[in-house]
Short mmCIF file of C-alpha atoms and ligand atoms in Angstrom, two decimals:
data_model
loop_
_atom_site.label_atom_id
_atom_site.label_comp_id
_atom_site.label_asym_id
_atom_site.label_seq_id
_atom_site.Cartn_x
_atom_site.Cartn_y
_atom_site.Cartn_z
CA MET A 1 -12.13 37.29 -4.92
CA SER A 2 -13.84 36.65 -8.28
CA ALA A 3 -13.47 33.35 -10.12
CA PRO A 4 -13.16 34.40 -13.76
CA GLU A 5 -12.11 31.00 -15.08
CA CYS A 6 -14.07 28.87 -12.66
CA ASN A 7 -14.90 25.44 -14.06
CA GLY A 8 -16.36 24.10 -10.83
CA GLN A 9 -13.33 21.85 -10.18
CA CYS A 10 -12.65 23.30 -6.74
CA ASP A 11 -10.69 20.29 -5.54
CA ALA A 12 -8.16 20.70 -8.31
CA CYS A 13 -8.02 24.51 -8.17
CA THR A 14 -4.99 26.18 -6.64
CA GLN A 15 -7.10 29.24 -5.68
CA ALA A 16 -9.94 27.33 -4.01
CA LYS A 17 -8.80 28.29 -0.52
CA ASP A 18 -9.66 31.95 -1.09
CA CYS A 19 -12.58 31.49 -3.47
CA PRO A 20 -16.18 32.22 -2.45
CA GLU A 21 -17.45 29.87 -5.16
CA GLU A 22 -15.92 26.84 -3.44
CA LYS A 23 -18.38 26.86 -0.57
CA LYS A 24 -21.33 26.70 -2.96
CA THR A 25 -19.76 23.84 -4.91
CA GLN A 26 -18.97 21.92 -1.72
CA GLN A 27 -22.61 22.22 -0.65
CA LYS A 28 -23.80 20.64 -3.91
CA LYS A 29 -21.49 17.61 -3.60
CA PRO A 30 -23.23 14.31 -2.88
CA ALA A 31 -22.53 12.82 0.54
CA ILE A 32 -20.35 9.72 0.67
CA ASP A 33 -22.66 6.76 0.29
CA ARG A 34 -21.77 4.80 3.42
CA ARG A 35 -24.74 2.47 2.99
CA LEU A 36 -23.53 1.41 -0.43
CA ILE A 37 -19.97 0.95 0.91
CA GLU A 38 -21.32 -1.24 3.71
CA MET A 39 -23.37 -3.28 1.26
CA ARG A 40 -20.36 -3.92 -1.01
CA MET A 41 -17.99 -4.56 1.89
CA ALA A 42 -20.39 -7.00 3.58
CA LYS A 43 -19.42 -9.52 0.88
CA ILE A 44 -15.75 -9.37 1.85
CA LYS A 45 -14.64 -11.51 4.79
CA HIS A 46 -11.33 -9.83 5.67
CA LYS A 47 -10.03 -6.33 5.05
CA ILE A 48 -6.39 -5.53 5.63
CA ALA A 49 -4.48 -2.30 4.91
CA VAL A 50 -0.76 -2.40 4.19
CA ILE A 51 0.91 0.76 5.43
CA SER A 52 4.35 2.24 6.03
CA GLY A 53 5.70 5.38 7.60
CA LYS A 54 8.05 6.08 4.69
CA GLY A 55 8.08 5.48 0.95
CA GLY A 56 10.40 3.04 -0.76
CA VAL A 57 10.43 0.42 2.01
CA GLY A 58 8.66 -2.22 -0.09
CA LYS A 59 5.05 -1.71 0.95
CA THR A 60 3.58 -2.29 -2.51
CA MET A 61 5.87 -5.27 -3.05
CA VAL A 62 4.50 -6.73 0.22
CA THR A 63 0.86 -6.05 -0.79
CA VAL A 64 1.27 -7.70 -4.17
CA ASN A 65 3.08 -10.76 -2.81
CA LEU A 66 0.72 -11.12 0.14
CA ALA A 67 -2.19 -11.09 -2.32
CA ALA A 68 -0.46 -13.74 -4.45
CA ALA A 69 0.47 -15.87 -1.42
CA LEU A 70 -3.13 -15.76 -0.17
CA ALA A 71 -4.42 -16.67 -3.65
CA GLN A 72 -1.94 -19.57 -3.77
CA ARG A 73 -3.57 -20.81 -0.56
CA GLY A 74 -6.97 -20.84 -2.27
CA ARG A 75 -8.30 -17.52 -0.95
CA SER A 76 -10.17 -15.15 -3.28
CA VAL A 77 -8.39 -11.82 -3.14
CA GLY A 78 -8.88 -8.21 -4.24
CA VAL A 79 -6.33 -5.40 -4.09
CA LEU A 80 -7.30 -1.77 -3.82
CA ASP A 81 -4.40 0.43 -4.85
CA ALA A 82 -5.22 3.50 -2.77
CA ASP A 83 -2.06 5.34 -3.77
CA ILE A 84 -3.70 8.04 -5.86
CA HIS A 85 -0.45 9.83 -6.76
CA GLY A 86 1.92 6.92 -7.28
CA PRO A 87 -0.13 3.81 -8.14
CA SER A 88 2.27 0.93 -8.77
CA VAL A 89 0.22 -2.19 -7.97
CA PRO A 90 -0.80 -2.67 -11.65
CA LYS A 91 2.85 -2.55 -12.78
CA MET A 92 3.84 -5.17 -10.19
CA PHE A 93 0.95 -7.40 -11.33
CA GLY A 94 1.83 -6.90 -15.01
CA ILE A 95 -1.55 -5.33 -15.81
CA SER A 96 -0.71 -1.62 -16.27
CA GLY A 97 -2.86 -0.02 -18.92
CA SER A 98 -5.88 -2.22 -18.09
CA ARG A 99 -9.23 -0.48 -18.09
CA LEU A 100 -12.14 -0.90 -15.67
CA THR A 101 -15.40 -2.01 -17.28
CA ALA A 102 -18.84 -0.81 -16.24
CA GLY A 103 -22.12 -2.69 -16.15
CA PRO A 104 -25.52 -2.20 -14.50
CA PRO A 105 -24.42 -3.19 -10.96
CA GLY A 106 -21.35 -0.90 -11.03
CA ILE A 107 -17.73 -0.93 -12.13
CA PHE A 108 -15.80 -4.19 -12.40
CA PRO A 109 -12.19 -4.54 -11.22
CA ALA A 110 -9.40 -5.58 -13.59
CA VAL A 111 -8.18 -9.14 -13.11
CA GLY A 112 -4.52 -9.83 -12.38
CA PRO A 113 -2.47 -13.02 -11.89
CA LEU A 114 -4.13 -15.88 -9.94
CA GLY A 115 -7.52 -14.21 -10.51
CA ILE A 116 -6.72 -11.33 -8.13
CA ARG A 117 -9.15 -8.43 -8.64
CA VAL A 118 -7.44 -5.08 -8.85
CA VAL A 119 -8.60 -1.47 -8.78
CA SER A 120 -6.17 1.40 -9.18
CA MET A 121 -6.10 5.02 -10.18
CA ASP A 122 -3.66 3.85 -12.86
CA PHE A 123 -6.60 2.36 -14.80
CA LEU A 124 -8.30 5.75 -15.02
CA LEU A 125 -5.35 7.78 -16.26
CA PRO A 126 -4.68 8.38 -19.96
CA SER A 127 -0.99 7.45 -19.64
CA GLU A 128 1.64 6.31 -17.12
CA GLU A 129 3.13 9.81 -17.08
CA THR A 130 -0.12 11.62 -16.23
CA PRO A 131 0.13 13.09 -12.72
CA VAL A 132 -2.90 13.36 -10.44
CA ILE A 133 -3.02 16.88 -9.00
CA TRP A 134 -5.78 16.67 -6.43
CA ARG A 135 -6.39 18.05 -2.98
CA GLY A 136 -7.80 16.13 -0.01
CA PRO A 137 -11.58 16.13 -0.56
CA LEU A 138 -11.31 14.87 -4.12
CA LYS A 139 -9.02 12.04 -3.01
CA MET A 140 -11.47 11.11 -0.26
CA ARG A 141 -14.26 10.93 -2.84
CA ALA A 142 -12.21 8.85 -5.26
CA ILE A 143 -11.43 6.35 -2.50
CA SER A 144 -15.02 6.24 -1.32
CA GLN A 145 -16.09 5.48 -4.89
CA PHE A 146 -13.52 2.69 -5.12
CA LEU A 147 -15.33 1.18 -2.15
CA SER A 148 -18.95 1.99 -3.08
CA ASP A 149 -19.08 1.77 -6.87
CA ILE A 150 -16.74 -1.14 -7.55
CA VAL A 151 -18.38 -4.55 -7.81
CA TRP A 152 -15.74 -6.44 -5.83
CA GLY A 153 -18.12 -9.39 -5.42
CA PRO A 154 -17.62 -11.95 -2.66
CA LEU A 155 -13.97 -12.09 -1.56
CA ASP A 156 -12.02 -13.71 1.26
CA TYR A 157 -9.56 -10.81 1.40
CA LEU A 158 -9.40 -7.21 0.30
CA LEU A 159 -5.92 -5.71 0.69
CA ALA A 160 -5.58 -1.94 0.51
CA ASP A 161 -2.17 -0.62 -0.48
CA LEU A 162 -1.98 2.82 1.12
CA PRO A 163 0.49 5.56 0.27
CA PRO A 164 3.20 6.14 2.88
CA GLY A 165 2.53 8.30 5.91
CA THR A 166 -0.64 9.37 7.64
CA GLY A 167 -2.23 11.71 5.07
CA ASP A 168 -5.55 11.88 3.23
CA GLU A 169 -5.69 8.45 1.63
CA PRO A 170 -4.74 6.36 4.70
CA LEU A 171 -7.17 8.38 6.77
CA SER A 172 -9.98 7.94 4.21
CA ILE A 173 -9.53 4.18 4.01
CA MET A 174 -9.33 3.74 7.77
CA GLN A 175 -12.47 5.82 8.24
CA LEU A 176 -14.48 4.35 5.38
CA LEU A 177 -13.67 0.63 5.48
CA PRO A 178 -16.07 -1.03 7.90
CA ASP A 179 -14.80 -3.86 10.16
CA MET A 180 -11.15 -3.78 9.18
CA ASP A 181 -9.17 -6.76 10.46
CA GLY A 182 -6.18 -4.51 10.85
CA VAL A 183 -3.04 -3.07 9.32
CA VAL A 184 0.24 -4.68 8.35
CA ILE A 185 3.12 -2.24 8.75
CA VAL A 186 6.18 -2.52 6.51
CA THR A 187 9.52 -1.09 7.55
CA ILE A 188 13.23 -1.46 6.91
CA PRO A 189 15.71 -2.10 9.75
CA SER A 190 17.24 1.40 9.94
CA GLU A 191 16.66 3.61 12.98
CA VAL A 192 15.30 6.43 10.84
CA SER A 193 12.50 4.13 9.73
CA GLN A 194 11.65 3.12 13.29
CA ILE A 195 10.58 6.64 14.18
CA VAL A 196 7.95 6.65 11.44
CA VAL A 197 6.79 3.15 12.39
CA LYS A 198 5.84 4.58 15.78
CA LYS A 199 3.73 7.18 14.01
CA ALA A 200 2.03 4.51 11.92
CA VAL A 201 1.21 2.45 15.03
CA THR A 202 -0.13 5.50 16.87
CA PHE A 203 -2.19 6.46 13.80
CA SER A 204 -3.82 3.00 13.68
CA ARG A 205 -4.45 2.93 17.41
CA GLN A 206 -6.02 6.38 17.37
CA LEU A 207 -8.38 5.24 14.63
CA GLY A 208 -9.21 2.06 16.54
CA VAL A 209 -7.75 -0.27 13.88
CA PRO A 210 -5.76 -3.27 15.20
CA VAL A 211 -2.12 -3.70 14.20
CA ILE A 212 -1.74 -7.24 12.81
CA GLY A 213 2.02 -6.86 12.90
CA ILE A 214 5.24 -5.43 11.54
CA ILE A 215 7.29 -6.82 8.63
CA GLU A 216 10.98 -5.97 8.37
CA ASN A 217 11.85 -5.75 4.68
CA MET A 218 15.31 -5.36 3.11
CA SER A 219 16.68 -7.22 6.10
CA GLY A 220 20.19 -8.31 5.19
CA PHE A 221 21.71 -9.31 1.88
CA VAL A 222 23.60 -12.47 1.01
CA CYS A 223 26.30 -11.68 -1.57
CA PRO A 224 25.76 -14.09 -4.48
CA LYS A 225 29.54 -14.05 -5.23
CA CYS A 226 31.12 -14.69 -1.83
CA GLY A 227 28.12 -15.75 0.29
CA ALA A 228 28.87 -13.09 2.93
CA GLU A 229 25.85 -11.71 4.80
CA ILE A 230 25.74 -7.91 4.77
CA ASP A 231 23.24 -5.85 6.78
CA ILE A 232 22.88 -2.96 4.35
CA PHE A 233 20.16 -1.15 6.32
CA GLY A 234 21.13 -2.51 9.73
CA SER A 235 19.43 -5.46 11.37
CA GLY A 236 16.73 -6.28 13.88
CA GLY A 237 15.12 -2.82 13.87
CA GLY A 238 11.66 -4.19 13.03
CA GLU A 239 11.78 -6.77 15.81
CA LYS A 240 13.03 -4.20 18.32
CA ILE A 241 10.31 -1.70 17.53
CA SER A 242 7.66 -4.45 17.65
CA ARG A 243 8.75 -5.32 21.18
CA GLU A 244 8.87 -1.67 22.21
CA LEU A 245 5.39 -0.97 20.88
CA ASN A 246 3.99 -4.31 21.95
CA VAL A 247 2.79 -5.36 18.50
CA PRO A 248 3.43 -8.74 16.81
CA PHE A 249 6.53 -9.16 14.66
CA LEU A 250 5.60 -10.99 11.46
CA GLY A 251 9.06 -11.68 10.03
CA LYS A 252 11.96 -10.50 7.89
CA ILE A 253 12.40 -10.40 4.13
CA PRO A 254 16.00 -10.20 2.84
CA ILE A 255 17.18 -7.97 0.00
CA ASP A 256 17.15 -10.07 -3.15
CA PRO A 257 17.75 -8.56 -6.60
CA ARG A 258 15.21 -11.06 -7.98
CA ILE A 259 12.46 -9.29 -6.01
CA CYS A 260 13.18 -6.10 -7.91
CA GLU A 261 13.40 -7.93 -11.25
CA ASP A 262 10.11 -9.75 -10.59
CA SER A 263 8.36 -6.50 -9.60
CA ASP A 264 9.52 -4.91 -12.85
CA ALA A 265 8.49 -8.00 -14.81
CA GLY A 266 5.01 -7.82 -13.26
CA VAL A 267 5.10 -11.23 -11.56
CA PRO A 268 5.02 -11.57 -7.74
CA PHE A 269 8.27 -13.19 -6.54
CA VAL A 270 6.36 -15.79 -4.50
CA VAL A 271 5.11 -17.04 -7.88
CA ARG A 272 8.26 -16.55 -9.98
CA HIS A 273 10.89 -17.60 -7.43
CA PRO A 274 8.95 -19.73 -4.94
CA ASP A 275 12.09 -21.51 -3.67
CA SER A 276 14.13 -18.38 -2.93
CA PRO A 277 14.88 -17.60 0.76
CA ALA A 278 12.81 -14.41 0.41
CA ALA A 279 9.76 -16.34 -0.87
CA LYS A 280 10.14 -18.90 1.94
CA ALA A 281 10.28 -16.08 4.50
CA PHE A 282 7.26 -14.51 2.87
CA LYS A 283 5.26 -17.72 3.11
CA GLU A 284 5.89 -17.88 6.85
CA ILE A 285 4.77 -14.26 7.18
CA THR A 286 1.59 -15.07 5.23
CA ASP A 287 0.88 -18.02 7.53
CA ARG A 288 1.22 -15.78 10.57
CA ILE A 289 -1.17 -13.22 9.09
CA LEU A 290 -3.64 -15.97 8.15
CA SER A 291 -3.59 -17.51 11.58
CA THR A 292 -4.02 -14.13 13.31
CA VAL A 293 -6.86 -12.98 11.10
CA GLU A 294 -8.73 -16.24 10.58
CA SER A 295 -8.44 -17.52 14.15
CA LYS A 296 -9.86 -14.21 15.39
CA HIS A 297 -12.70 -14.54 12.90
CA LYS A 298 -13.45 -18.08 14.03
CA SER A 299 -13.50 -17.13 17.70
CA GLU A 300 -15.87 -14.26 16.91
CA GLY A 301 -18.06 -16.41 14.63
P1 ADP B 401 6.95 1.36 -1.41
O1 ADP B 401 5.59 0.84 -1.82
O2 ADP B 401 7.21 1.23 0.06
O3 ADP B 401 7.23 2.75 -1.90
P2 ADP B 401 7.93 -0.57 -3.31
O4 ADP B 401 7.16 -1.77 -2.92
O5 ADP B 401 7.45 0.19 -4.52
O6 ADP B 401 8.07 0.44 -2.08
O7 ADP B 401 9.43 -1.00 -3.48
C1 ADP B 401 10.42 -0.10 -3.98
C2 ADP B 401 11.40 -0.87 -4.88
O8 ADP B 401 12.19 -1.75 -4.08
C3 ADP B 401 10.68 -1.75 -5.91
O9 ADP B 401 11.40 -1.74 -7.10
C4 ADP B 401 10.74 -3.15 -5.28
O10 ADP B 401 10.73 -4.18 -6.25
C5 ADP B 401 12.09 -3.10 -4.56
N1 ADP B 401 12.16 -3.98 -3.39
C6 ADP B 401 11.31 -4.01 -2.35
N2 ADP B 401 11.70 -4.92 -1.42
C7 ADP B 401 12.83 -5.48 -1.92
C8 ADP B 401 13.73 -6.50 -1.44
N3 ADP B 401 13.53 -7.12 -0.27
N4 ADP B 401 14.79 -6.83 -2.23
C9 ADP B 401 15.00 -6.21 -3.41
N5 ADP B 401 14.20 -5.24 -3.91
C10 ADP B 401 13.13 -4.88 -3.17
#
């Protein structure tokens, strides 16, 4: 097959699979700079990925609020939004449209609330509506550059918000991030979600990354009018699957319309509604994560 309009962008080309030019281009690509990634990552004490089997279960909401809750406890925090196709961390931090700045040592993250350093594909796109139409290898390279070229500086925590499922981006992060402390898995109570949680646990185990625990989000709703408790997505599914899979259960977060409002307003709900039952539950979850990760670190140190 000839490549009459070849512009060398094999990763974005729909005909690359059958094109003889692709092989040549692939050979010219620079190898992922693992040494540089290790050098940058050596300055970060703890690395945690937040994952889910399915989309829409509140994974990004958990990442953003976990980052804020850690920062409230005096930890320095960075968030890598590794969702190349649907980056929404910047929106939830109220910093969409920010741009990354470059200097001699590399590229500097944007800075969100509480001094949280943020890197997202969103900062590289011309507008919110621009889609990213990339195949696997290009996504792997983008993620490796987020790790090697970004000057994260010294941090206590780097949280990676991964897209749902077990595709290219989760795989890249798990393979490229050295010394990960583990993954936090977010689910909702329904049975349908439990099946994909099993996949997420198996995925982490196969890659040798510890599971810090499971969070059950959207767990019950208290009607603000009558006070009745309604289990919209069922109840206890996260705890049940944790027991079944022998992984820690980190806690439940109820449905609260303020969480949605705060996400849209770009302020983490642990900051905007610190006294709400959801924020209180979230603080307990954060304490469990802190004690798991930091006690392990101490015993190793
Ligand atoms: P995911 O990253 O899993 O796709 P998001 O974190 O983007 O999901 O959450 C999807 C939507 O649901 C967002 O608008 C978020 O604010 C909202 N949301 C998440 N958890 C809750 C909750 N417990 N109560 C109310 N709204 C929630």
